mmCIF file of C-alpha atoms in Angstrom:
data_model
loop_
_atom_site.group_PDB
_atom_site.id
_atom_site.type_symbol
_atom_site.label_atom_id
_atom_site.label_comp_id
_atom_site.label_asym_id
_atom_site.label_seq_id
_atom_site.Cartn_x
_atom_site.Cartn_y
_atom_site.Cartn_z
ATOM 1 C CA MET A 1 0.000 0.000 0.000
ATOM 2 C CA ASN A 2 1.345 3.428 -0.922
ATOM 3 C CA GLN A 3 1.608 5.951 1.870
ATOM 4 C CA HIS A 4 0.788 9.546 1.045
ATOM 5 C CA SER A 5 2.276 12.547 2.816
ATOM 6 C CA PRO A 6 0.056 15.085 4.582
ATOM 7 C CA GLU A 7 1.171 17.603 1.947
ATOM 8 C CA THR A 8 -0.094 15.364 -0.877
ATOM 9 C CA VAL A 9 -3.402 14.804 0.891
ATOM 10 C CA SER A 10 -3.726 18.546 1.519
ATOM 11 C CA ARG A 11 -3.132 19.319 -2.159
ATOM 12 C CA LEU A 12 -5.685 16.706 -3.182
ATOM 13 C CA ASN A 13 -8.148 18.227 -0.720
ATOM 14 C CA ARG A 14 -7.790 21.637 -2.338
ATOM 15 C CA THR A 15 -7.984 20.112 -5.812
ATOM 16 C CA VAL A 16 -11.173 18.140 -5.310
ATOM 17 C CA GLY A 17 -12.721 21.072 -3.457
ATOM 18 C CA LEU A 18 -12.122 23.296 -6.490
ATOM 19 C CA VAL A 19 -13.453 20.618 -8.847
ATOM 20 C CA ALA A 20 -16.589 20.199 -6.710
ATOM 21 C CA ALA A 21 -17.226 23.950 -6.814
ATOM 22 C CA LEU A 22 -16.747 24.147 -10.596
ATOM 23 C CA ASN A 23 -19.104 21.211 -11.167
ATOM 24 C CA PHE A 24 -21.798 22.522 -8.843
ATOM 25 C CA GLY A 25 -21.691 25.959 -10.441
ATOM 26 C CA TYR A 26 -22.028 24.690 -14.000
ATOM 27 C CA PHE A 27 -24.744 22.204 -13.011
ATOM 28 C CA TRP A 28 -27.154 25.115 -12.500
ATOM 29 C CA ILE A 29 -26.300 26.652 -15.848
ATOM 30 C CA GLU A 30 -26.671 23.422 -17.799
ATOM 31 C CA ILE A 31 -29.851 22.149 -16.186
ATOM 32 C CA THR A 32 -31.522 25.521 -16.702
ATOM 33 C CA VAL A 33 -30.740 25.460 -20.436
ATOM 34 C CA ALA A 34 -31.660 21.765 -20.694
ATOM 35 C CA LEU A 35 -35.107 22.381 -19.221
ATOM 36 C CA LEU A 36 -35.682 25.475 -21.346
ATOM 37 C CA ILE A 37 -34.876 23.781 -24.675
ATOM 38 C CA GLY A 38 -35.929 20.202 -23.801
ATOM 39 C CA SER A 39 -32.580 18.499 -24.387
ATOM 40 C CA VAL A 40 -32.072 14.884 -23.275
ATOM 41 C CA ALA A 41 -28.299 15.079 -23.664
ATOM 42 C CA LEU A 42 -27.893 18.336 -21.733
ATOM 43 C CA PHE A 43 -30.210 17.087 -18.989
ATOM 44 C CA ALA A 44 -28.152 13.918 -18.597
ATOM 45 C CA ASP A 45 -24.948 15.932 -18.613
ATOM 46 C CA SER A 46 -26.258 18.420 -16.044
ATOM 47 C CA VAL A 47 -27.092 15.577 -13.666
ATOM 48 C CA ASP A 48 -23.582 14.330 -14.374
ATOM 49 C CA PHE A 49 -22.210 17.658 -13.085
ATOM 50 C CA LEU A 50 -24.190 17.131 -9.884
ATOM 51 C CA GLU A 51 -22.866 13.577 -9.616
ATOM 52 C CA ASP A 52 -19.305 14.871 -10.055
ATOM 53 C CA THR A 53 -19.914 17.325 -7.226
ATOM 54 C CA ALA A 54 -21.034 14.468 -4.965
ATOM 55 C CA VAL A 55 -18.041 12.305 -5.921
ATOM 56 C CA ASN A 56 -15.550 15.020 -5.041
ATOM 57 C CA LEU A 57 -17.300 15.897 -1.775
ATOM 58 C CA LEU A 58 -17.227 12.216 -0.793
ATOM 59 C CA ILE A 59 -13.502 12.158 -1.566
ATOM 60 C CA LEU A 60 -12.985 15.050 0.852
ATOM 61 C CA LEU A 61 -14.754 13.019 3.533
ATOM 62 C CA GLY A 62 -12.765 9.888 2.810
ATOM 63 C CA LEU A 63 -9.176 11.147 2.573
ATOM 64 C CA SER A 64 -8.472 10.511 6.248
ATOM 65 C CA TRP A 65 -9.993 7.024 6.219
ATOM 66 C CA SER A 66 -8.201 3.679 6.086
ATOM 67 C CA VAL A 67 -7.571 1.866 2.782
ATOM 68 C CA ARG A 68 -10.378 -0.586 3.566
ATOM 69 C CA ALA A 69 -12.848 2.189 4.316
ATOM 70 C CA ARG A 70 -11.785 4.066 1.178
ATOM 71 C CA ALA A 71 -12.344 0.924 -0.891
ATOM 72 C CA LYS A 72 -15.877 0.603 0.478
ATOM 73 C CA LEU A 73 -16.493 4.274 -0.278
ATOM 74 C CA GLY A 74 -15.165 3.657 -3.793
ATOM 75 C CA LYS A 75 -17.933 1.111 -4.326
ATOM 76 C CA VAL A 76 -20.483 3.661 -3.138
ATOM 77 C CA LEU A 77 -19.057 6.109 -5.686
ATOM 78 C CA ALA A 78 -19.465 3.503 -8.424
ATOM 79 C CA LEU A 79 -23.175 3.405 -7.610
ATOM 80 C CA VAL A 80 -23.355 7.220 -7.476
ATOM 81 C CA ILE A 81 -21.988 7.369 -11.022
ATOM 82 C CA LEU A 82 -25.080 5.438 -12.169
ATOM 83 C CA LEU A 83 -27.398 8.327 -11.203
ATOM 84 C CA PRO A 84 -26.936 10.414 -14.363
ATOM 85 C CA ALA A 85 -27.204 7.239 -16.417
ATOM 86 C CA ILE A 86 -30.640 6.525 -14.950
ATOM 87 C CA ALA A 87 -31.707 10.136 -15.530
ATOM 88 C CA ALA A 88 -30.547 9.999 -19.155
ATOM 89 C CA LEU A 89 -32.452 6.780 -19.764
ATOM 90 C CA ALA A 90 -35.665 8.150 -18.269
ATOM 91 C CA GLN A 91 -35.497 11.332 -20.344
ATOM 92 C CA ALA A 92 -34.668 9.418 -23.515
ATOM 93 C CA VAL A 93 -37.628 7.053 -23.061
ATOM 94 C CA ASN A 94 -39.930 10.043 -22.560
ATOM 95 C CA LYS A 95 -38.732 11.561 -25.847
ATOM 96 C CA PHE A 96 -39.103 8.406 -27.948
ATOM 97 C CA THR A 97 -42.734 9.161 -28.802
ATOM 98 C CA ASP A 98 -42.093 12.860 -29.505
ATOM 99 C CA PRO A 99 -38.482 13.476 -30.590
ATOM 100 C CA THR A 100 -38.838 17.274 -30.815
ATOM 101 C CA PRO A 101 -35.377 18.750 -31.479
ATOM 102 C CA PRO A 102 -33.901 21.206 -28.973
ATOM 103 C CA ASP A 103 -32.451 24.496 -30.222
ATOM 104 C CA PRO A 104 -29.099 23.440 -31.734
ATOM 105 C CA MET A 105 -27.213 26.688 -31.085
ATOM 106 C CA SER A 106 -28.179 26.692 -27.403
ATOM 107 C CA LEU A 107 -27.044 23.074 -27.273
ATOM 108 C CA ILE A 108 -23.677 23.843 -28.880
ATOM 109 C CA VAL A 109 -22.904 26.918 -26.770
ATOM 110 C CA THR A 110 -23.875 25.262 -23.479
ATOM 111 C CA ALA A 111 -21.939 22.097 -24.263
ATOM 112 C CA GLY A 112 -18.980 24.254 -25.275
ATOM 113 C CA GLY A 113 -18.941 25.876 -21.842
ATOM 114 C CA ALA A 114 -19.252 22.452 -20.243
ATOM 115 C CA ILE A 115 -16.305 21.068 -22.173
ATOM 116 C CA VAL A 116 -14.125 23.954 -20.957
ATOM 117 C CA VAL A 117 -15.093 23.308 -17.323
ATOM 118 C CA ASN A 118 -14.623 19.550 -17.608
ATOM 119 C CA THR A 119 -11.308 19.830 -19.439
ATOM 120 C CA ILE A 120 -9.971 22.012 -16.617
ATOM 121 C CA CYS A 121 -11.227 19.500 -14.039
ATOM 122 C CA ALA A 122 -9.754 16.514 -15.906
ATOM 123 C CA LEU A 123 -6.356 18.199 -16.262
ATOM 124 C CA ILE A 124 -6.044 19.149 -12.611
ATOM 125 C CA LEU A 125 -7.270 15.713 -11.460
ATOM 126 C CA ALA A 126 -5.094 13.678 -13.830
ATOM 127 C CA ARG A 127 -2.020 13.847 -11.587
ATOM 128 C CA TYR A 128 -3.994 12.444 -8.644
ATOM 129 C CA GLN A 129 -5.940 9.618 -10.316
ATOM 130 C CA ASP A 130 -3.640 6.942 -8.836
ATOM 131 C CA HIS A 131 -2.829 8.665 -5.534
ATOM 132 C CA VAL A 132 -5.751 7.682 -3.314
ATOM 133 C CA GLY A 133 -7.109 4.582 -4.971
ATOM 134 C CA ALA A 134 -10.676 4.234 -6.181
ATOM 135 C CA MET A 135 -11.834 7.635 -4.963
ATOM 136 C CA SER A 136 -9.425 9.810 -6.931
ATOM 137 C CA LYS A 137 -9.858 7.466 -9.899
ATOM 138 C CA ALA A 138 -13.616 8.060 -9.672
ATOM 139 C CA ALA A 139 -13.163 11.818 -9.853
ATOM 140 C CA TYR A 140 -10.744 11.644 -12.790
ATOM 141 C CA LEU A 141 -12.922 9.195 -14.750
ATOM 142 C CA ALA A 142 -15.994 11.354 -14.217
ATOM 143 C CA ALA A 143 -14.233 14.482 -15.531
ATOM 144 C CA ARG A 144 -12.660 12.599 -18.457
ATOM 145 C CA ASN A 145 -15.956 11.037 -19.500
ATOM 146 C CA ASP A 146 -17.685 14.399 -19.320
ATOM 147 C CA VAL A 147 -15.227 15.872 -21.841
ATOM 148 C CA ILE A 148 -16.091 13.045 -24.249
ATOM 149 C CA ALA A 149 -19.814 13.505 -23.622
ATOM 150 C CA ASN A 150 -19.639 17.277 -24.165
ATOM 151 C CA ALA A 151 -17.846 16.819 -27.485
ATOM 152 C CA ALA A 152 -20.589 14.400 -28.580
ATOM 153 C CA ILE A 153 -23.276 16.931 -27.587
ATOM 154 C CA ILE A 154 -21.586 19.580 -29.737
ATOM 155 C CA VAL A 155 -21.529 17.164 -32.687
ATOM 156 C CA ALA A 156 -25.235 16.427 -32.154
ATOM 157 C CA GLY A 157 -25.969 20.156 -32.153
ATOM 158 C CA VAL A 158 -24.124 20.616 -35.447
ATOM 159 C CA VAL A 159 -26.021 17.682 -36.985
ATOM 160 C CA MET A 160 -29.354 19.162 -35.866
ATOM 161 C CA VAL A 161 -28.570 22.442 -37.617
ATOM 162 C CA TRP A 162 -28.954 20.525 -40.883
ATOM 163 C CA TRP A 163 -31.267 17.684 -39.826
ATOM 164 C CA ILE A 164 -34.313 18.925 -37.899
ATOM 165 C CA SER A 165 -34.798 15.954 -35.590
ATOM 166 C CA GLY A 166 -34.490 15.210 -31.888
ATOM 167 C CA TRP A 167 -32.866 11.834 -32.462
ATOM 168 C CA PRO A 168 -29.222 13.035 -32.392
ATOM 169 C CA ASP A 169 -29.931 14.538 -28.950
ATOM 170 C CA ILE A 170 -31.550 11.290 -27.768
ATOM 171 C CA VAL A 171 -28.729 9.124 -29.105
ATOM 172 C CA VAL A 172 -26.077 11.253 -27.367
ATOM 173 C CA GLY A 173 -28.082 11.068 -24.134
ATOM 174 C CA LEU A 174 -27.979 7.278 -24.387
ATOM 175 C CA GLY A 175 -24.252 7.504 -25.123
ATOM 176 C CA ILE A 176 -23.749 9.379 -21.858
ATOM 177 C CA LEU A 177 -25.591 6.493 -20.201
ATOM 178 C CA ALA A 178 -23.090 4.013 -21.670
ATOM 179 C CA LEU A 179 -20.090 6.117 -20.596
ATOM 180 C CA ASN A 180 -21.301 6.270 -17.015
ATOM 181 C CA LEU A 181 -21.991 2.553 -16.875
ATOM 182 C CA HIS A 182 -18.403 1.933 -18.010
ATOM 183 C CA ALA A 183 -16.998 4.412 -15.489
ATOM 184 C CA ALA A 184 -19.002 2.796 -12.692
ATOM 185 C CA LYS A 185 -17.607 -0.602 -13.666
ATOM 186 C CA GLU A 186 -14.005 0.699 -13.642
ATOM 187 C CA VAL A 187 -14.386 2.351 -10.248
ATOM 188 C CA TRP A 188 -16.010 -0.773 -8.770
ATOM 189 C CA GLU A 189 -13.112 -2.874 -10.055
ATOM 190 C CA ALA A 190 -10.556 -0.416 -8.627
ATOM 191 C CA ALA A 191 -12.273 -0.514 -5.235
ATOM 192 C CA THR A 192 -12.346 -4.323 -5.308
ATOM 193 C CA GLU A 193 -8.636 -4.416 -6.149
ATOM 194 C CA GLU A 194 -7.923 -2.078 -3.243
ATOM 195 C CA GLU A 195 -9.816 -4.389 -0.897
ATOM 196 C CA LEU A 196 -7.861 -7.405 -2.146
ATOM 197 C CA VAL A 197 -4.539 -5.638 -1.588
ATOM 198 C CA GLU A 198 -5.559 -4.645 1.923
ATOM 199 C CA HIS A 199 -6.624 -8.203 2.739
ATOM 200 C CA ALA A 200 -3.345 -9.564 1.374
ATOM 201 C CA LEU A 201 -1.267 -7.131 3.415
ATOM 202 C CA ALA A 202 -3.244 -8.033 6.512
ATOM 203 C CA GLY A 203 -2.729 -11.755 5.845
ATOM 204 C CA GLU A 204 -6.470 -12.372 5.776
ATOM 205 C CA PHE A 205 -6.608 -14.752 2.821
ATOM 206 C CA ASP A 206 -7.332 -18.365 3.612
ATOM 207 C CA GLU A 207 -5.025 -20.939 2.120
ATOM 208 C CA ASP A 208 -6.907 -23.282 -0.239
#
């Protein structure tokens, strides 16, 4: 198990605190636009900003915990990551019968702002993704996936300028669902690996 200095933990504290604030601030912007224009993709992504806020706040709570406790918290974070996926699915299903397209320019501009915020978050979290196990990995994966999702939303907006249909927005919303399912799986696996390492170091495995 790697030991981390108080200075490293303090820097990570400040980092995830900043990331939580950035995510919470942009959540309000994105959900407001999503509701105004009826966008599945922006709605899913706005809930994702709220999920990222929760992930980083949970990291702040868990930094002083033991490896075993952090691993358990990592599994909780994996489940938290599923929240925007569920929201995206619900919104997409609701739009299947009436795929009215959202305003493409509003979609592009809002997603453009989101990609700036998420790129900043991903860059400042990248150096810490392997420092505190599953928790910091959860934060980095969430920010990284959001950059990919925002780029896809921009592409959908460009497509809808020429093709007046809500389906590109719905498809991207479902894509965000897939990204979050994959991120949840990776975080769960990282937390499980952390638990196995802790058990091995403690000599808790039974000999078969």
